[in-house]
PDB file of C-alpha atoms and ligand atoms in Angstrom:
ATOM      1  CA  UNK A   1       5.943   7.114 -14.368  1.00  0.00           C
ATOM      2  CA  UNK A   2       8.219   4.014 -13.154  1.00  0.00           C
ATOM      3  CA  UNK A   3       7.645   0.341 -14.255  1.00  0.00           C
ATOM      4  CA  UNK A   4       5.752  -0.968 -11.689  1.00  0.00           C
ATOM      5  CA  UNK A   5       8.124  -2.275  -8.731  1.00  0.00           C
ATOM      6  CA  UNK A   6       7.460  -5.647  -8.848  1.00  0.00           C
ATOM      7  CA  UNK A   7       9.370  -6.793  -6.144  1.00  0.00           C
ATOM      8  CA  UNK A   8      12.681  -4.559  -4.744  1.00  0.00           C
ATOM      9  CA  UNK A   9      14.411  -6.493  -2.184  1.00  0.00           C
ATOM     10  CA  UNK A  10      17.731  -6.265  -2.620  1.00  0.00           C
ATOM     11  CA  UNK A  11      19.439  -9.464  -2.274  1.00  0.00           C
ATOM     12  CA  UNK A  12      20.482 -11.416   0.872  1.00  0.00           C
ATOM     13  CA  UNK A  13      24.611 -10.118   0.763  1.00  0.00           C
ATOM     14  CA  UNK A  14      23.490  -6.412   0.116  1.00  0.00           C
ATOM     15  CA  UNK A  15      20.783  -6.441   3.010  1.00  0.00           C
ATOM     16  CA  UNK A  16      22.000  -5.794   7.038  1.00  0.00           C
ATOM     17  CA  UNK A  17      21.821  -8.418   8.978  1.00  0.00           C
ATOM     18  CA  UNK A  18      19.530  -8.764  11.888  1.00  0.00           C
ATOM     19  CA  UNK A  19      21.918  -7.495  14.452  1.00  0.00           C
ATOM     20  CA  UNK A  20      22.895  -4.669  12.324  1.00  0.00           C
ATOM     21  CA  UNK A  21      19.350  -3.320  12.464  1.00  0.00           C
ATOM     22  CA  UNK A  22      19.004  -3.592  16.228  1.00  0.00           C
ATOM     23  CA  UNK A  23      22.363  -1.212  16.421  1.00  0.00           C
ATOM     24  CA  UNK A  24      20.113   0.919  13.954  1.00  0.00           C
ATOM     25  CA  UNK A  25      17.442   1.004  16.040  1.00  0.00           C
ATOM     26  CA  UNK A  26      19.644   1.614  19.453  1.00  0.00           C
ATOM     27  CA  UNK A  27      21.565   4.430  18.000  1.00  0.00           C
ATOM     28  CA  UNK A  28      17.979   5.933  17.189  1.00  0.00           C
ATOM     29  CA  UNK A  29      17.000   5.424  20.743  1.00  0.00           C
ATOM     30  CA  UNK A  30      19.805   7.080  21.952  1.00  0.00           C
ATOM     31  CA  UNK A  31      19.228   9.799  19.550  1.00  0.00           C
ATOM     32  CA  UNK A  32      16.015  10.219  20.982  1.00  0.00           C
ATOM     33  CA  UNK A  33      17.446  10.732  24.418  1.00  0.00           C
ATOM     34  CA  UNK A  34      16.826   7.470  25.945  1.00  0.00           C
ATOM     35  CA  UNK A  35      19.052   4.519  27.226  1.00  0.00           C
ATOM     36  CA  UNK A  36      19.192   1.463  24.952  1.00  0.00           C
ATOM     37  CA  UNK A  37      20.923  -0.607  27.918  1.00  0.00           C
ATOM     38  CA  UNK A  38      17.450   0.243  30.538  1.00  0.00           C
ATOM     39  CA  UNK A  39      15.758  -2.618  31.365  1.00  0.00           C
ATOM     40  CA  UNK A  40      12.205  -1.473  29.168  1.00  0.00           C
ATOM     41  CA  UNK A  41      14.354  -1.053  26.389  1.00  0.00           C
ATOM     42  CA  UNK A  42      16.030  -4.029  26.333  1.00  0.00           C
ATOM     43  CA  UNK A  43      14.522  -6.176  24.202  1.00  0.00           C
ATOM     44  CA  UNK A  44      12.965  -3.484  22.240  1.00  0.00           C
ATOM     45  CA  UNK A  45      15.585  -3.656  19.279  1.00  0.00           C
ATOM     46  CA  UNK A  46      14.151  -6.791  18.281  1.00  0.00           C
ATOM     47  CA  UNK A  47      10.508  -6.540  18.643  1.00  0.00           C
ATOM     48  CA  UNK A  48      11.298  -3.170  16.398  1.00  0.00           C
ATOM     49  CA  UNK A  49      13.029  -5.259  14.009  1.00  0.00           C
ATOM     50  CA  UNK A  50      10.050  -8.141  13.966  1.00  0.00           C
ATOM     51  CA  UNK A  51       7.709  -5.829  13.529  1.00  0.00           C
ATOM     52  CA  UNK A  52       9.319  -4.315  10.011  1.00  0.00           C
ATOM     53  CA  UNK A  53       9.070  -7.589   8.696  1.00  0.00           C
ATOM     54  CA  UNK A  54       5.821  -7.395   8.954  1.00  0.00           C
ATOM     55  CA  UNK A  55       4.922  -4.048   8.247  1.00  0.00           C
ATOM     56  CA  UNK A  56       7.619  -3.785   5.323  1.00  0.00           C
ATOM     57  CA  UNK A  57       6.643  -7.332   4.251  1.00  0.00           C
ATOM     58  CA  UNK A  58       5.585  -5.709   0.657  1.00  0.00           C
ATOM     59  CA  UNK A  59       9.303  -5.507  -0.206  1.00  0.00           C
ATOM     60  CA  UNK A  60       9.793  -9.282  -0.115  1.00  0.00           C
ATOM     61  CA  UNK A  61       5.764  -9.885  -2.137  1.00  0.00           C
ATOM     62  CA  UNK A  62       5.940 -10.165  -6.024  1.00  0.00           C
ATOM     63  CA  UNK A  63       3.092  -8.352  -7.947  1.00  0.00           C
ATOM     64  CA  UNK A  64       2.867 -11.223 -10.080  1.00  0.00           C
ATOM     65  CA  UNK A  65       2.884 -13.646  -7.560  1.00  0.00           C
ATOM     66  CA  UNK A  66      -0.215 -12.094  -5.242  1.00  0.00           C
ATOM     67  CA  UNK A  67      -2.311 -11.741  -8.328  1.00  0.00           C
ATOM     68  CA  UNK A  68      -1.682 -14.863  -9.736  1.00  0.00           C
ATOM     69  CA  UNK A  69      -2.121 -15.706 -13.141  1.00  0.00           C
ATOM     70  CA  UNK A  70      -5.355 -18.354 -13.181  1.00  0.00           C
ATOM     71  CA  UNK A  71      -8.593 -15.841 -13.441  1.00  0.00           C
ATOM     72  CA  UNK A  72     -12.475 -16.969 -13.410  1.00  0.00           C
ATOM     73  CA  UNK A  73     -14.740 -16.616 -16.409  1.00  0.00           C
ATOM     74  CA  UNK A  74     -17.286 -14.175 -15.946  1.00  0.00           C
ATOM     75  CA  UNK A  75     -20.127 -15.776 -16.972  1.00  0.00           C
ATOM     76  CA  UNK A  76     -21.311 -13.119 -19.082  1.00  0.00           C
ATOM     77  CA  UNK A  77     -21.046 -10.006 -16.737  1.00  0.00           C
ATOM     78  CA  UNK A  78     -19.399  -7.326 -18.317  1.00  0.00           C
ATOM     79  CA  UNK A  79     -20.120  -4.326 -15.635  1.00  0.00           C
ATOM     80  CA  UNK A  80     -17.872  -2.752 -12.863  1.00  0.00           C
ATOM     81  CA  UNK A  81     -16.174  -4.828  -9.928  1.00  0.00           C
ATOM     82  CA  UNK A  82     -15.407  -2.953  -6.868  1.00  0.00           C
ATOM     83  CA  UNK A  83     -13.795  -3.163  -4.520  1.00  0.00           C
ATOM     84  CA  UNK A  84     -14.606  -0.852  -1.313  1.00  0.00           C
ATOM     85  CA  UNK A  85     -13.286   0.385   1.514  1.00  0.00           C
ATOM     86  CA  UNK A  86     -10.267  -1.837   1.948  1.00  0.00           C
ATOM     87  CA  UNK A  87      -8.410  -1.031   4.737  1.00  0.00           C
ATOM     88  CA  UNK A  88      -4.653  -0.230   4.675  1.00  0.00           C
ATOM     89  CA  UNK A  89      -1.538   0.894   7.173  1.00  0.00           C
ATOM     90  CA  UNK A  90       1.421   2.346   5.058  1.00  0.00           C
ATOM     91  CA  UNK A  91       4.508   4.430   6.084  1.00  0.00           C
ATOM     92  CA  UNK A  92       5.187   7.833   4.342  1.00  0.00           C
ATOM     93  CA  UNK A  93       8.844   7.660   2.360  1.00  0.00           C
ATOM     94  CA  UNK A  94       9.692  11.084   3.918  1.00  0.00           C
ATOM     95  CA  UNK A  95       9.024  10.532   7.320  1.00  0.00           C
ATOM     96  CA  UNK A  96       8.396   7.079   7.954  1.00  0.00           C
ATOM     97  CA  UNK A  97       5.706   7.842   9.838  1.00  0.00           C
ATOM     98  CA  UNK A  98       2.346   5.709   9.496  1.00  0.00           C
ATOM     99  CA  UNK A  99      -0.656   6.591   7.064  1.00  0.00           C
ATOM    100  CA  UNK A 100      -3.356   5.164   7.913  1.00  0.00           C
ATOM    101  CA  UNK A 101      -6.314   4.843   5.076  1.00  0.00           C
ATOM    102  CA  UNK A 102      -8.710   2.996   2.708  1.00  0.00           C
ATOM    103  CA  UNK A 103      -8.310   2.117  -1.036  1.00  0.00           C
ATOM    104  CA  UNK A 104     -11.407   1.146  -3.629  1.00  0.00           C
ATOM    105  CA  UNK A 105     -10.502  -0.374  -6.317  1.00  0.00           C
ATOM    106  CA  UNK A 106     -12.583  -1.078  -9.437  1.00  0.00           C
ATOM    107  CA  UNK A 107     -11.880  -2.243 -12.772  1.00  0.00           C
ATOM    108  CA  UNK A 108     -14.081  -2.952 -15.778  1.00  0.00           C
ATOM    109  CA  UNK A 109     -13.617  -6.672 -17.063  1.00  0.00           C
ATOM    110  CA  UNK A 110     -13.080  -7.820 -20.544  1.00  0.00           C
ATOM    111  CA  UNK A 111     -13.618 -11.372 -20.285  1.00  0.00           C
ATOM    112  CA  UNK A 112     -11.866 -12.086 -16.851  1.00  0.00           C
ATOM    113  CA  UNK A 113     -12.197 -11.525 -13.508  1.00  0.00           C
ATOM    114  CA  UNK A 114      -9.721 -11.337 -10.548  1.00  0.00           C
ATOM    115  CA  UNK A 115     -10.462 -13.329  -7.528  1.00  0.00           C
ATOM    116  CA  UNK A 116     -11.839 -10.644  -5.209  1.00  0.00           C
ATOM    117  CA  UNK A 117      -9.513 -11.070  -2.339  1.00  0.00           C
ATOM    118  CA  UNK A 118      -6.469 -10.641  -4.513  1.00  0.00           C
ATOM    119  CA  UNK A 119      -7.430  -7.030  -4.893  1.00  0.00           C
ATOM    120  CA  UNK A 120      -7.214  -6.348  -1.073  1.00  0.00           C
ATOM    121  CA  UNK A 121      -4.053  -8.261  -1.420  1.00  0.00           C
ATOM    122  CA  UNK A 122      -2.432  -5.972  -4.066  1.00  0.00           C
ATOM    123  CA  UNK A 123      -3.077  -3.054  -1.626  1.00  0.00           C
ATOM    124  CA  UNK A 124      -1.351  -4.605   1.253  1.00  0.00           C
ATOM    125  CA  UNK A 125       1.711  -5.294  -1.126  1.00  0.00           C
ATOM    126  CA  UNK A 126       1.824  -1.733  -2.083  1.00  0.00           C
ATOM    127  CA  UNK A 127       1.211  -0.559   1.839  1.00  0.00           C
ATOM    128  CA  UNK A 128       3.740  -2.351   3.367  1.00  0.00           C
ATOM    129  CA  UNK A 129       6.336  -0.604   1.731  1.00  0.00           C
ATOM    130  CA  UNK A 130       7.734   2.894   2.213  1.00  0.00           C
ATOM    131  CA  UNK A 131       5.260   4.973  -0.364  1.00  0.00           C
ATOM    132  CA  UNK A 132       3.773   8.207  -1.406  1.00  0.00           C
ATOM    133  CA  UNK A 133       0.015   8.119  -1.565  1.00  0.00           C
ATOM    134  CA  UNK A 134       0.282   9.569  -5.398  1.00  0.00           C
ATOM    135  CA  UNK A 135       2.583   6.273  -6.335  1.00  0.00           C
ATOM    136  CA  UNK A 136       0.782   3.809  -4.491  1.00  0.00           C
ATOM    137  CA  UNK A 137      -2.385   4.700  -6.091  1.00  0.00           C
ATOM    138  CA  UNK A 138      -0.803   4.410  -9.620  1.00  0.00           C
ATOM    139  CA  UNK A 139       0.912   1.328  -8.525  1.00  0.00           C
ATOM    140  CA  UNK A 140      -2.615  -0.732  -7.874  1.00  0.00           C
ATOM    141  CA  UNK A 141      -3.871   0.310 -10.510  1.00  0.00           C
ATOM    142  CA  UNK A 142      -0.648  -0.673 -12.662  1.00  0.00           C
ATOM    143  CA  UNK A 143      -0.255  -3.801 -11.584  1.00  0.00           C
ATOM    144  CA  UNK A 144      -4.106  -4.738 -12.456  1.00  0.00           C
ATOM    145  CA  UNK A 145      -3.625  -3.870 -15.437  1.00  0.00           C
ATOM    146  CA  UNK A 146      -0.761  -5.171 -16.330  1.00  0.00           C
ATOM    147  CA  UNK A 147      -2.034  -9.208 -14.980  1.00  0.00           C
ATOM    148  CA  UNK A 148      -5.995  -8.534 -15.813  1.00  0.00           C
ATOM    149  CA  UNK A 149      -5.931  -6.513 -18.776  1.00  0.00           C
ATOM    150  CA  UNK A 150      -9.205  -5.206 -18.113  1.00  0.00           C
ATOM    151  CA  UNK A 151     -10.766  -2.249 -20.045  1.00  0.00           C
ATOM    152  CA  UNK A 152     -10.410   0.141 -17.104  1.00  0.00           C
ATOM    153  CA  UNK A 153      -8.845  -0.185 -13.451  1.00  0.00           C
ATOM    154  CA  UNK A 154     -10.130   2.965 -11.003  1.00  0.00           C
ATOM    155  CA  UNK A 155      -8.203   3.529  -7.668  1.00  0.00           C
ATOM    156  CA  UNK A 156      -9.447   5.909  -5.485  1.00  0.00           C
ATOM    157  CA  UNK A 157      -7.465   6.626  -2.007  1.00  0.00           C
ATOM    158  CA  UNK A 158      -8.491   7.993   0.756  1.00  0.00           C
ATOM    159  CA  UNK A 159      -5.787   8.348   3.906  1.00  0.00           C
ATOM    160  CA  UNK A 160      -4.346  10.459   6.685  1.00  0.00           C
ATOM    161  CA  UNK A 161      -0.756  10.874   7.205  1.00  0.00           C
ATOM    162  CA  UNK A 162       0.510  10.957  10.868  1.00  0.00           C
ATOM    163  CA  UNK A 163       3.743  13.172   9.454  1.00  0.00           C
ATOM    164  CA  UNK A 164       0.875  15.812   9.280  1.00  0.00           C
ATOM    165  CA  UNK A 165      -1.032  15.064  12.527  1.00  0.00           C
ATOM    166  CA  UNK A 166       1.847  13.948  14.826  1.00  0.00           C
ATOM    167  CA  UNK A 167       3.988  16.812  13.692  1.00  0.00           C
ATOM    168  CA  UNK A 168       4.674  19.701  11.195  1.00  0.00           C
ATOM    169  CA  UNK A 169       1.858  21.896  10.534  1.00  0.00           C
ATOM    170  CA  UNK A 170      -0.392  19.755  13.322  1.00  0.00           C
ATOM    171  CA  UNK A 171      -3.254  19.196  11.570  1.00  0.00           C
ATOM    172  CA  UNK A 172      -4.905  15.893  12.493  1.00  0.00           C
ATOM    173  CA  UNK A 173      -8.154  14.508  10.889  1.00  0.00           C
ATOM    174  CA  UNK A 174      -7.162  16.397   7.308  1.00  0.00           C
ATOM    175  CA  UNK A 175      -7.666  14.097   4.346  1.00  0.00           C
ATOM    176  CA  UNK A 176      -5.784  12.930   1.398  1.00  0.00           C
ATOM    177  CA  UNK A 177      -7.649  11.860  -1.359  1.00  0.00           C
ATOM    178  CA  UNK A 178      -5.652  10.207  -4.953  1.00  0.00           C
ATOM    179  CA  UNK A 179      -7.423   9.050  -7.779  1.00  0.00           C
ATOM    180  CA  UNK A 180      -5.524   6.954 -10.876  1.00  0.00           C
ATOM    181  CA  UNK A 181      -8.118   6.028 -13.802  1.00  0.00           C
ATOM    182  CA  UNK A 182      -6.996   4.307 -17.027  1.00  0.00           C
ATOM    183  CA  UNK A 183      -8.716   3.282 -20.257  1.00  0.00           C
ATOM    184  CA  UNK A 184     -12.134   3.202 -20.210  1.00  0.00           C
ATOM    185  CA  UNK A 185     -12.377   5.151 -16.885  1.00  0.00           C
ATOM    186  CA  UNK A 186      -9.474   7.695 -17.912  1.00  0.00           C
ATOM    187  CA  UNK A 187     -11.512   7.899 -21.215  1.00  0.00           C
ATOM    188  CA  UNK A 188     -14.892   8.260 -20.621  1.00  0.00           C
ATOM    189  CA  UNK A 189     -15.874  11.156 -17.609  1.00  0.00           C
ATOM    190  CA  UNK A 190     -19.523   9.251 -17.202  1.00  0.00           C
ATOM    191  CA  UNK A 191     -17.547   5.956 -15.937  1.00  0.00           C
ATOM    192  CA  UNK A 192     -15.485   8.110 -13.616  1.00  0.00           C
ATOM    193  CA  UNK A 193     -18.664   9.155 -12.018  1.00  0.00           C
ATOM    194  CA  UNK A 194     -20.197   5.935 -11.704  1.00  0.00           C
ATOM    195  CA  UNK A 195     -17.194   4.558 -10.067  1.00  0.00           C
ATOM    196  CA  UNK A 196     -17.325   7.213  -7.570  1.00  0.00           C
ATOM    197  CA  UNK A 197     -20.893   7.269  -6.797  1.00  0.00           C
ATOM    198  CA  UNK A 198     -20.788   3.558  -6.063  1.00  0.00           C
ATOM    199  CA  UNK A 199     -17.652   4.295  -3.360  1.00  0.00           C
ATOM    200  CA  UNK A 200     -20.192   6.754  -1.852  1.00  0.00           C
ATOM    201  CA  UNK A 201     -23.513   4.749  -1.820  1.00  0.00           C
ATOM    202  CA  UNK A 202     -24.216   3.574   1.828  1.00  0.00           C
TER     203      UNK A 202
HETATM  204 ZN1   ZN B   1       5.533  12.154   5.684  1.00  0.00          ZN
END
């Protein structure tokens, strides 16, 4: 697999500028079969543009940055963090088209501990970028282990992809689940169950 992409925005001179993405986004309006220059669609260029920045924000996020590098003792616990049901929005890279999920992540500590909202943090870095579900579950669960160094990271993904319900084969509601495991979870089956039956427990 990749190094994990720690942060890929290209630099200011390479990037369009502002106005350049509006003409994007008129030209795909007109492509579309609409009029760019009707009064509904005037200003919609911009908000278009605003609203990348924020949903492509991950681009511009450094791994190492959102997970920082000061962790808590643990006090003596020595068992399974995890974190459930965190809710994402990312886009698919082949259609650009919104998937729409939740990620739990667990990892088993050796010494350290992440503060717990970094982990829903990491997600959103890996969301808000063009993805596969495949890579961004490897991705998490690379860059906790890369900063934590814990025994074991588990990332479990569950999402639906609107390129499948919106269009294509048409079939909304279907499921996509990923898992990544490493160390002591991609070692040891028992831990792999644990972790799961714990995502499941209501
Ligand atoms: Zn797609």
């Amino acid at each position: 697999m990749d190094a994990i992409v720690k942060k890929i925005a290209p630099d200011a001179a390479v990037r369009p500028s502002r106005e350049q993405a509006e003409e994007a986004v008129r030209v795909l309006l007109r492509w579309a079969g609409d009029d760019p220059k009707r009064e509904g669609l005037l200003d919609t260029p911009k908000r278009v543009v605003n609203s990348y920045k924020e949903l492509f924000a991950g681009y511009d996020a450094d791994t190492d940055e959102v997970l920082g590098r000061t962790f808590e003792e643990v006090g003596g616990y020595e068992d399974m963090v995890l974190v459930r049901d965190i809710p994402f929005f990312s886009h698919c890279e082949h259609h650009m088209l919104p998937v729409i999920g939740k990620a739990h992540v667990a990892y088993l500590p050796d010494g350290r501990v992440l503060g717990l909202s970094k982990i829903a943090r990491i997600v959103d870095v890996f969301a808000r970028r063009l993805q596969t579900q495949e890579a961004m579950t490897a991705q998490i669960a690379d860059a906790i282990s890369e900063s934590l160094q814990p025994l074991g990271v588990a990332v479990f993904i569950e999402a639906e992809h609107m390129c499948m319900a919106m269009r294509g084969v048409q079939k909304s509601g279907s499921t996509t689940l990923t898992t990544t495991f490493t160390g002591s979870f991609k070692a040891n089956a028992t831990e792999q169950v644990r972790f799961m039956t714990m995502v499941r427990s209501r």
